[in-house]
Tab-separated table of C-alpha atoms in Angstrom:
chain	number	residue	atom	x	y	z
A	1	UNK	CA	0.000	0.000	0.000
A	2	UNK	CA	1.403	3.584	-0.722
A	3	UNK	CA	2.465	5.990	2.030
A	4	UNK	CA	0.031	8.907	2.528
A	5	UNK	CA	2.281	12.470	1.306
A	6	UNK	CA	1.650	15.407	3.643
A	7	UNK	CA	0.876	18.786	1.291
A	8	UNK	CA	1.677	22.017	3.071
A	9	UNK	CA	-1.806	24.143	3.423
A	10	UNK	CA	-2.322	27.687	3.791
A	11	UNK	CA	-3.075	27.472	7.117
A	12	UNK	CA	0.668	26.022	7.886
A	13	UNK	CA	-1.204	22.353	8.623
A	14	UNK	CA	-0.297	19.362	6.261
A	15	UNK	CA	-2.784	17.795	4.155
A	16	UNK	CA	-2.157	14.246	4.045
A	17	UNK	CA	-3.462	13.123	0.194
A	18	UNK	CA	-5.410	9.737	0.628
A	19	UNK	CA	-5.171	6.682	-1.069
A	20	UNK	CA	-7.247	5.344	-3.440
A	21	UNK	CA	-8.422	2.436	-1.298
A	22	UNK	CA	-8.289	5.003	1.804
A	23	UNK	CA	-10.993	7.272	-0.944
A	24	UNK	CA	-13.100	4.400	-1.289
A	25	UNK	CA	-13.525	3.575	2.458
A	26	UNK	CA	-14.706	7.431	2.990
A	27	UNK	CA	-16.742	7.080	0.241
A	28	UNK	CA	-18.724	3.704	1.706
A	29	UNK	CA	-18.894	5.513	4.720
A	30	UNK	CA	-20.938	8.278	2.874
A	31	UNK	CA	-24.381	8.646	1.200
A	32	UNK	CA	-24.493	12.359	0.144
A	33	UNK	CA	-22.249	14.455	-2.130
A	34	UNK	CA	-22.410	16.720	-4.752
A	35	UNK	CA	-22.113	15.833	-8.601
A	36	UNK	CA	-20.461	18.641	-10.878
A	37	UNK	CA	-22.179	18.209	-14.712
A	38	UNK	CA	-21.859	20.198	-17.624
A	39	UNK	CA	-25.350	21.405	-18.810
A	40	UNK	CA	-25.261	22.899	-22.248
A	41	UNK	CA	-21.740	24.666	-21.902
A	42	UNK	CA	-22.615	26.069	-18.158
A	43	UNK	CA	-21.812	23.835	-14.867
A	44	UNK	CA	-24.295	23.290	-12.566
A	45	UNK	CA	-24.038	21.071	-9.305
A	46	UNK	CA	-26.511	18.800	-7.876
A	47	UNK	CA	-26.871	17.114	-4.549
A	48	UNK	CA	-27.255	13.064	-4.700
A	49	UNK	CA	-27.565	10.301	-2.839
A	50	UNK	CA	-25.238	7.462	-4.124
A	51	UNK	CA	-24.203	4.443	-3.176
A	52	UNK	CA	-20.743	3.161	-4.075
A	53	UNK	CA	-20.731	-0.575	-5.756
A	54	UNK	CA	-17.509	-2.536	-6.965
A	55	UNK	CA	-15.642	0.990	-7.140
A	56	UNK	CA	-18.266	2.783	-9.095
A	57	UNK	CA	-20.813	5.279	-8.157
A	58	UNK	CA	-24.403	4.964	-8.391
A	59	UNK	CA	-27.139	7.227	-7.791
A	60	UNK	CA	-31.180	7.462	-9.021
A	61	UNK	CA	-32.217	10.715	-10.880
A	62	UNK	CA	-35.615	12.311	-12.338
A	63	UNK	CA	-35.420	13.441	-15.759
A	64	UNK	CA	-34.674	17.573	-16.100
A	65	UNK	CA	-31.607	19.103	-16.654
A	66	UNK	CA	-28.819	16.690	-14.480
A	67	UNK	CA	-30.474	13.648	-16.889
A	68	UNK	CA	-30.118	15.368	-20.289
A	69	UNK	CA	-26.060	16.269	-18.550
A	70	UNK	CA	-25.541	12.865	-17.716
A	71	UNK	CA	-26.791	11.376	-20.978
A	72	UNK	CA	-24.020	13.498	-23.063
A	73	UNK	CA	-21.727	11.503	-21.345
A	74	UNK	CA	-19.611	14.451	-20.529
A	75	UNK	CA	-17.318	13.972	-17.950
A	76	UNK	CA	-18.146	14.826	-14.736
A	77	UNK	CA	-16.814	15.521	-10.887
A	78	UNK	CA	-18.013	14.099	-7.982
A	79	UNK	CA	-17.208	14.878	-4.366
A	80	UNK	CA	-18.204	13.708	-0.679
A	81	UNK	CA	-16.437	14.788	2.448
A	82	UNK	CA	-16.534	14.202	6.503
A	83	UNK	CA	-14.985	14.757	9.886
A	84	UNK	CA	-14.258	12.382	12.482
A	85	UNK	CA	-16.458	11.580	15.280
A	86	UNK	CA	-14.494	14.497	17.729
A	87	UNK	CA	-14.146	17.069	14.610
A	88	UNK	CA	-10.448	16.859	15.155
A	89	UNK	CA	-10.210	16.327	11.180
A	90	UNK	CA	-11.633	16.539	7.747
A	91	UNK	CA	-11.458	14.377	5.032
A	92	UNK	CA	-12.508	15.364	0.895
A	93	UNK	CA	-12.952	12.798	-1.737
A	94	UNK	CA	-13.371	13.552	-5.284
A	95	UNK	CA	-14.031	10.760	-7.913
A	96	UNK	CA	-14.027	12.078	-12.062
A	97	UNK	CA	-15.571	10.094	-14.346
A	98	UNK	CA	-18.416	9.122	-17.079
A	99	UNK	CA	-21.823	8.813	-16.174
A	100	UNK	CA	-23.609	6.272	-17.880
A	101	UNK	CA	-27.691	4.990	-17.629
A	102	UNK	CA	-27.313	1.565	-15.976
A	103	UNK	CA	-30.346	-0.559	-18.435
A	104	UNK	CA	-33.283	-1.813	-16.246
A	105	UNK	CA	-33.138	-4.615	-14.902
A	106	UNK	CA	-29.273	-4.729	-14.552
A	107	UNK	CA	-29.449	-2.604	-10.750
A	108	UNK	CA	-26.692	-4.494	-9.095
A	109	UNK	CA	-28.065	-2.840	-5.671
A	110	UNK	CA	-31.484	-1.794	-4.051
A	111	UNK	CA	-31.098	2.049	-3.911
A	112	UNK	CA	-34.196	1.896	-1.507
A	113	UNK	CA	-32.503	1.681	1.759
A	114	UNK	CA	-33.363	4.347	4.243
A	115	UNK	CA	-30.190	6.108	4.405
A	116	UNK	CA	-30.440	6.890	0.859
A	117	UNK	CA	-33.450	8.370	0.360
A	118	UNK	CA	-33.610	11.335	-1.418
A	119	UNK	CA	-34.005	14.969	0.071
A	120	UNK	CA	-36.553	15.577	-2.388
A	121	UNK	CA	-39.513	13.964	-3.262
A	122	UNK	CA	-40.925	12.441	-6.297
A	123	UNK	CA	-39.961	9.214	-8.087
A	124	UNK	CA	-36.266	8.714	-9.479
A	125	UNK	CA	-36.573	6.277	-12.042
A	126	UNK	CA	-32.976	6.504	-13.522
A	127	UNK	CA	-30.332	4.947	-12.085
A	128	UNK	CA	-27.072	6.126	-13.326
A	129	UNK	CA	-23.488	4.886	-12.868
A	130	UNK	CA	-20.318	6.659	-12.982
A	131	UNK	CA	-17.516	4.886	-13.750
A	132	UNK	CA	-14.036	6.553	-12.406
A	133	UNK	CA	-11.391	7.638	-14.149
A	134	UNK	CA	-9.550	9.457	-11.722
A	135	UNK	CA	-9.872	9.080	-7.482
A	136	UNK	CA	-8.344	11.637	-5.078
A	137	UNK	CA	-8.877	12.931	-1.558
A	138	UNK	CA	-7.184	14.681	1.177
A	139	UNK	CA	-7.627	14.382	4.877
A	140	UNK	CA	-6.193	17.072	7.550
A	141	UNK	CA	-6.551	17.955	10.639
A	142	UNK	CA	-8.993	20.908	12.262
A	143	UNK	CA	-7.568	23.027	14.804
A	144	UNK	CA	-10.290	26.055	15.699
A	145	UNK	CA	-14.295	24.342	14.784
A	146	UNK	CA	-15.401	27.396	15.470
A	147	UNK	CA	-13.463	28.976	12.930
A	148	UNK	CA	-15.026	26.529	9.657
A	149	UNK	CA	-18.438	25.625	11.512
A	150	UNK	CA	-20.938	25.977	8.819
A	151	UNK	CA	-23.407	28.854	9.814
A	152	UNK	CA	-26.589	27.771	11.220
A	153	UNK	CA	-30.146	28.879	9.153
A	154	UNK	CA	-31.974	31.912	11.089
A	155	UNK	CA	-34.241	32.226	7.934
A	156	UNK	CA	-37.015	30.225	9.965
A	157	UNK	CA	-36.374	32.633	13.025
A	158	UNK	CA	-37.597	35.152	10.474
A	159	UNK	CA	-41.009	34.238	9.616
């Protein structure tokens, strides 16, 4: 197995750049990412819930624009990340690759499992498949939370 290299940051902490098998672990321990297309010339990004199967990605769309990307077969970037359990360190994982419509019938996986379900309604009757040609991910570690700590929504404080 390789040996992880640490990557200076700006922050003066080293990024330690991950494995492909370490990528693939984070990425089974995962269910929600973001999928980068290219939609008639402009990028657009989608949120998905995928489920990774003999190191490829799968995920079930509607038809609308990310269906019409994904059908070009364009390329397209694909990325998941974490923290551990104490938020002592993050971890990114991005997988590049070309989607293709898995046929019916040929689902290697039941995408109806709880944890996947997706954030919005409605039926997704096209399950897709992207099939890596490049893996990468970094993992480092997190000194201040307070200083990255996504900000929480007031907007329902408003109303």
């Amino acid at each position: 197995m390789a040996t992880p290299q640490q990557q200076p940051t700006s922050g003066g902490t080293s990024a330690e750049t991950l494995t492909e098998d370490e990528c693939w672990r984070y990425l089974e321990s995962s269910y929600i990412g973001r999928l980068a297309v290219i939609n008639r010339a402009v990028p657009e990004t989608f949120p998905v819930n995928f489920v990774p199967v003999n190191r490829t990605l799968l995920f079930r769309t509607a038809p609308g624009a990310k269906l019409n990307a994904l059908l070009t077969s364009t390329p397209v970037a694909f990325e998941t990340d974490g923290l551990s359990a104490y938020s002592t360190e993050v971890w990114s994982v991005v997988v590049k690759g070309i989607p293709g419509q898995v046929p019916d019938g040929e689902a290697p996986i039941d995408l109806a499992d709880p944890d996947r379900e997706p954030w919005l309604p409605g039926p997704k009757d096209h399950l897709i498949r992207i099939t890596p040609t490049e893996v990468s991910g970094r993992r480092f570690p997190v000194h201040s939370r307070t200083r990255w700590w996504p900000p929480l929504d007031f907007s329902s404080d408003w109303t």
